[in-house]
Short mmCIF file of C-alpha atoms in Angstrom, two decimals:
data_model
loop_
_atom_site.label_atom_id
_atom_site.label_comp_id
_atom_site.label_asym_id
_atom_site.label_seq_id
_atom_site.Cartn_x
_atom_site.Cartn_y
_atom_site.Cartn_z
CA ASP K 124 0.00 0.00 0.00
CA GLN K 125 1.76 3.11 -1.26
CA GLN K 126 1.07 6.04 1.04
CA VAL K 127 2.97 8.57 -1.07
CA LYS K 128 2.57 8.44 -4.83
CA GLN K 129 4.37 10.24 -7.60
CA ASN K 130 2.43 9.17 -10.64
CA SER K 131 4.73 10.67 -13.26
CA PRO K 132 7.99 8.75 -13.55
CA SER K 133 9.44 11.43 -15.79
CA LEU K 134 8.90 14.99 -16.97
CA SER K 135 10.60 17.07 -19.67
CA VAL K 136 10.51 20.86 -19.61
CA GLN K 137 12.11 23.58 -21.70
CA GLU K 138 14.67 25.78 -20.01
CA GLY K 139 13.08 28.94 -18.63
CA ARG K 140 9.62 27.39 -18.34
CA ILE K 141 7.86 26.21 -15.20
CA SER K 142 8.34 22.65 -13.95
CA ILE K 143 5.50 21.22 -11.89
CA LEU K 144 6.06 17.98 -10.03
CA ASN K 145 3.12 16.35 -8.33
CA CYS K 146 2.69 14.09 -5.33
CA ASP K 147 -0.41 12.50 -3.79
CA TYR K 148 -0.72 10.93 -0.38
CA THR K 149 -3.29 8.76 1.34
CA ASN K 150 -2.52 9.14 5.05
CA SER K 151 -4.41 12.12 6.44
CA MET K 152 -2.21 12.00 9.56
CA PHE K 153 0.84 13.22 7.64
CA ASP K 154 1.81 16.62 8.98
CA TYR K 155 5.17 17.31 7.36
CA PHE K 156 6.07 17.12 3.69
CA LEU K 157 9.41 17.40 1.96
CA TRP K 158 10.97 17.38 -1.47
CA TYR K 159 14.39 15.91 -2.11
CA LYS K 160 16.53 16.22 -5.20
CA LYS K 161 18.89 13.50 -6.32
CA TYR K 162 21.68 13.64 -8.88
CA PRO K 163 23.27 10.41 -10.20
CA ALA K 164 25.99 9.02 -7.94
CA GLU K 165 24.99 11.29 -5.06
CA GLY K 166 22.72 10.96 -2.06
CA PRO K 167 19.37 12.77 -2.03
CA THR K 168 19.59 16.36 -0.82
CA PHE K 169 16.85 18.23 0.96
CA LEU K 170 15.20 20.87 -1.19
CA ILE K 171 12.15 22.33 0.52
CA SER K 172 9.52 21.37 3.08
CA ILE K 173 6.09 22.41 4.26
CA SER K 174 4.15 21.68 7.41
CA SER K 175 0.46 20.86 7.33
CA ILE K 176 -0.48 24.19 8.89
CA LYS K 177 0.62 25.99 5.73
CA ASP K 178 -0.50 25.75 2.12
CA LYS K 179 2.52 27.32 0.46
CA ASN K 180 6.23 27.66 1.08
CA GLU K 181 8.72 29.44 -1.16
CA ASP K 182 12.47 29.31 -1.39
CA GLY K 183 13.91 31.18 -4.34
CA ARG K 184 12.85 29.45 -7.55
CA PHE K 185 11.19 26.62 -5.65
CA THR K 186 7.65 26.71 -4.27
CA VAL K 187 5.76 23.87 -2.65
CA PHE K 188 1.97 23.93 -2.53
CA LEU K 189 -0.10 21.76 -0.20
CA ASN K 190 -3.77 20.99 -0.75
CA LYS K 191 -4.84 19.04 2.33
CA SER K 192 -8.39 18.43 1.20
CA ALA K 193 -7.13 16.80 -1.99
CA LYS K 194 -4.16 15.17 -0.21
CA HIS K 195 -1.94 16.61 -2.89
CA LEU K 196 1.26 18.58 -2.98
CA SER K 197 3.23 19.99 -5.83
CA LEU K 198 6.66 21.47 -6.40
CA HIS K 199 6.98 24.39 -8.80
CA ILE K 200 10.34 25.37 -10.23
CA VAL K 201 10.41 28.73 -11.98
CA PRO K 202 12.33 29.31 -14.16
CA SER K 203 13.64 25.82 -14.83
CA GLN K 204 17.36 25.49 -15.48
CA PRO K 205 19.40 22.63 -16.97
CA GLY K 206 21.02 22.11 -13.53
CA ASP K 207 17.59 21.23 -12.17
CA SER K 208 17.65 17.99 -14.15
CA ALA K 209 17.54 15.30 -11.46
CA VAL K 210 15.23 12.83 -9.77
CA TYR K 211 12.84 14.48 -7.32
CA PHE K 212 11.42 12.56 -4.38
CA CYS K 213 8.40 13.61 -2.42
CA ALA K 214 8.29 12.49 1.24
CA ALA K 215 5.83 12.76 4.09
CA SER K 216 5.75 12.00 7.78
CA VAL K 217 3.87 12.07 11.02
CA ILE K 218 6.06 13.64 13.67
CA TYR K 219 8.52 11.26 15.33
CA THR K 220 7.84 8.53 12.76
CA PRO K 221 9.92 7.61 9.69
CA LEU K 222 9.61 9.55 6.46
CA VAL K 223 7.66 7.82 3.71
CA PHE K 224 9.03 8.43 0.22
CA GLY K 225 7.43 8.38 -3.20
CA LYS K 226 9.11 6.55 -6.08
CA GLY K 227 10.49 9.72 -7.61
CA THR K 228 10.04 11.76 -10.80
CA ARG K 229 12.92 12.27 -13.20
CA LEU K 230 12.97 15.87 -14.42
CA SER K 231 14.82 16.73 -17.60
CA VAL K 232 15.26 20.42 -18.39
CA ILE K 233 16.09 20.88 -22.04
CA ALA K 234 18.21 23.83 -23.11
CA GLU R 226 31.29 20.17 8.05
CA ALA R 227 28.02 18.45 8.92
CA GLN R 228 27.84 15.21 7.02
CA VAL R 229 26.84 11.57 6.79
CA THR R 230 29.60 9.29 5.57
CA GLN R 231 29.33 5.77 4.23
CA ASN R 232 31.98 3.19 3.47
CA PRO R 233 32.68 1.61 1.15
CA ARG R 234 31.22 3.60 -1.74
CA TYR R 235 31.43 0.64 -4.11
CA LEU R 236 31.50 -3.05 -3.30
CA ILE R 237 31.48 -6.20 -5.38
CA THR R 238 31.08 -9.44 -3.47
CA VAL R 239 29.88 -13.00 -3.89
CA THR R 240 26.80 -14.74 -2.61
CA GLY R 241 27.06 -15.73 1.05
CA LYS R 242 30.09 -13.66 2.01
CA LYS R 243 29.22 -11.52 5.02
CA LEU R 244 29.71 -7.79 4.62
CA THR R 245 29.23 -4.60 6.60
CA VAL R 246 28.54 -1.12 5.27
CA THR R 247 29.43 1.56 7.78
CA CYS R 248 27.55 4.79 8.34
CA SER R 249 28.59 7.66 10.53
CA GLN R 250 27.12 11.11 11.21
CA ASN R 251 28.67 14.08 13.00
CA MET R 252 25.52 16.05 13.72
CA ASN R 253 24.59 14.39 17.03
CA HIS R 254 21.36 13.18 15.43
CA GLU R 255 19.14 10.79 17.34
CA TYR R 256 17.54 9.21 14.28
CA MET R 257 19.35 7.15 11.66
CA SER R 258 18.04 5.07 8.81
CA TRP R 259 19.06 2.83 5.92
CA TYR R 260 17.39 2.84 2.50
CA ARG R 261 17.89 0.99 -0.72
CA GLN R 262 17.15 2.52 -4.10
CA ASP R 263 16.16 0.30 -7.02
CA PRO R 264 14.94 1.31 -10.48
CA GLY R 265 11.20 1.98 -10.50
CA LEU R 266 10.90 1.37 -6.76
CA GLY R 267 12.25 4.60 -5.34
CA LEU R 268 13.69 4.71 -1.82
CA ARG R 269 12.65 1.87 0.42
CA GLN R 270 13.50 1.87 4.09
CA ILE R 271 15.38 -1.15 5.42
CA TYR R 272 15.86 -0.36 9.11
CA TYR R 273 15.81 2.71 11.29
CA SER R 274 16.94 3.69 14.75
CA MET R 275 15.29 6.29 16.94
CA ASN R 276 18.18 6.32 19.39
CA VAL R 277 21.08 4.28 20.74
CA GLU R 278 20.16 0.62 21.23
CA VAL R 279 16.72 1.22 19.64
CA THR R 280 16.25 -0.19 16.15
CA ASP R 281 13.18 -1.09 14.15
CA LYS R 282 12.32 -2.72 10.85
CA GLY R 283 11.43 -0.65 7.85
CA ASP R 284 9.64 -1.83 4.71
CA VAL R 285 12.26 -4.30 3.44
CA PRO R 286 14.29 -5.66 6.38
CA GLU R 287 14.71 -9.26 5.20
CA GLY R 288 18.34 -10.27 4.82
CA TYR R 289 19.71 -7.29 6.74
CA LYS R 290 20.81 -6.56 10.29
CA VAL R 291 21.73 -3.31 11.99
CA SER R 292 23.12 -2.20 15.32
CA ARG R 293 23.23 1.14 17.10
CA LYS R 294 25.76 0.94 19.89
CA GLU R 295 26.83 4.58 19.58
CA LYS R 296 24.84 7.62 18.54
CA ARG R 297 27.04 8.48 15.57
CA ASN R 298 27.32 5.02 13.94
CA PHE R 299 24.71 2.81 12.32
CA PRO R 300 26.28 -0.08 10.38
CA LEU R 301 24.28 -2.21 7.94
CA ILE R 302 25.16 -5.92 8.00
CA LEU R 303 24.42 -8.45 5.29
CA GLU R 304 25.12 -11.82 6.92
CA SER R 305 24.66 -13.85 3.74
CA PRO R 306 24.27 -11.54 0.74
CA SER R 307 22.25 -12.69 -2.25
CA PRO R 308 22.03 -11.26 -5.79
CA ASN R 309 18.64 -9.66 -5.04
CA GLN R 310 20.46 -7.40 -2.58
CA THR R 311 22.36 -5.80 -5.43
CA SER R 312 21.31 -2.20 -5.04
CA LEU R 313 22.26 1.36 -4.16
CA TYR R 314 22.20 1.90 -0.40
CA PHE R 315 21.81 5.17 1.46
CA CYS R 316 22.24 5.98 5.10
CA ALA R 317 20.45 9.03 6.50
CA SER R 318 20.14 10.85 9.80
CA SER R 319 17.92 13.50 11.35
CA ARG R 320 17.47 15.18 14.69
CA THR R 321 14.37 13.09 15.37
CA GLY R 322 12.15 10.81 13.32
CA GLY R 323 9.90 12.59 10.85
CA GLU R 324 12.19 15.57 10.39
CA THR R 325 14.42 16.54 7.48
CA GLN R 326 16.90 13.76 6.88
CA TYR R 327 20.45 14.19 5.64
CA PHE R 328 21.71 11.50 3.35
CA GLY R 329 25.10 9.93 2.83
CA PRO R 330 26.63 9.65 -0.65
CA GLY R 331 25.49 6.08 -1.19
CA THR R 332 27.07 2.63 -1.44
CA ARG R 333 26.67 0.72 -4.68
CA LEU R 334 26.65 -3.02 -3.97
CA LEU R 335 26.89 -5.81 -6.52
CA VAL R 336 26.37 -9.37 -5.29
CA LEU R 337 27.48 -12.02 -7.78
#
C-alpha cells in the first residue's frame, strides 16, 4: 500500500519554463512534507519542506503547494534550469515517525 | 562540516560472504536510517533507529541486520548476501524521526 505516490515517472521541460512535479498521499495524519533532489551518484539532498499548517512555502525558484483536502502537494520550479535535471522525491511523515518516500520523478530540463 | 559518511562507496562481493557497510554522522542526530534505491521502486526503508540501542524494521528488512551501539554510527550488515540485494544503499540521519533527513553519498553493492 503506497502512502505517497508520484504518478509521473518522468517529466521534460524547456529551459526557462515552469516545472510542476506532483505528489499524492493517502494518510491524512501526515503533517510534514518534503521534497528531495537527487543527482546520479549522489545521495538525495533536501530541497524544501512544508508543514500541514501551511498551504505554500517558497524558497527562491522553488515553491511547494499543499492541498490538504485533496491530499496533494506539488513542487513548482520557476524558471527551470538545466542544472535542475535530477530525480525528485516527495516524502511525508507524522512527527517522530519515519519519512515515507514516493518513487520519484525524473525531471529533464532541455536547453 | 556536517555530514553523513558511508563506506565503502562501491563493493562487489559473492553470494554468502558476510559484509558490513558503515555509516557515521557528526551532527549528534538521534535518528538514523538505511534505505535501498532500485529502479522503478524509489527509496525503500530497510531499518531505522530512533536512538542508541533502539532499532526497528522498515519496509524491506529481510536479509539485513543493523546495530546502534553509539549515537554516531549505524552499520548495515548483510550476513549472507544474495544477488537480489544488489542495489544502491543510502544511510540518512535526522534530529528526530519525521524531520528533514540528511543522506550519505550512497554505497553501490553488486552481489554475484
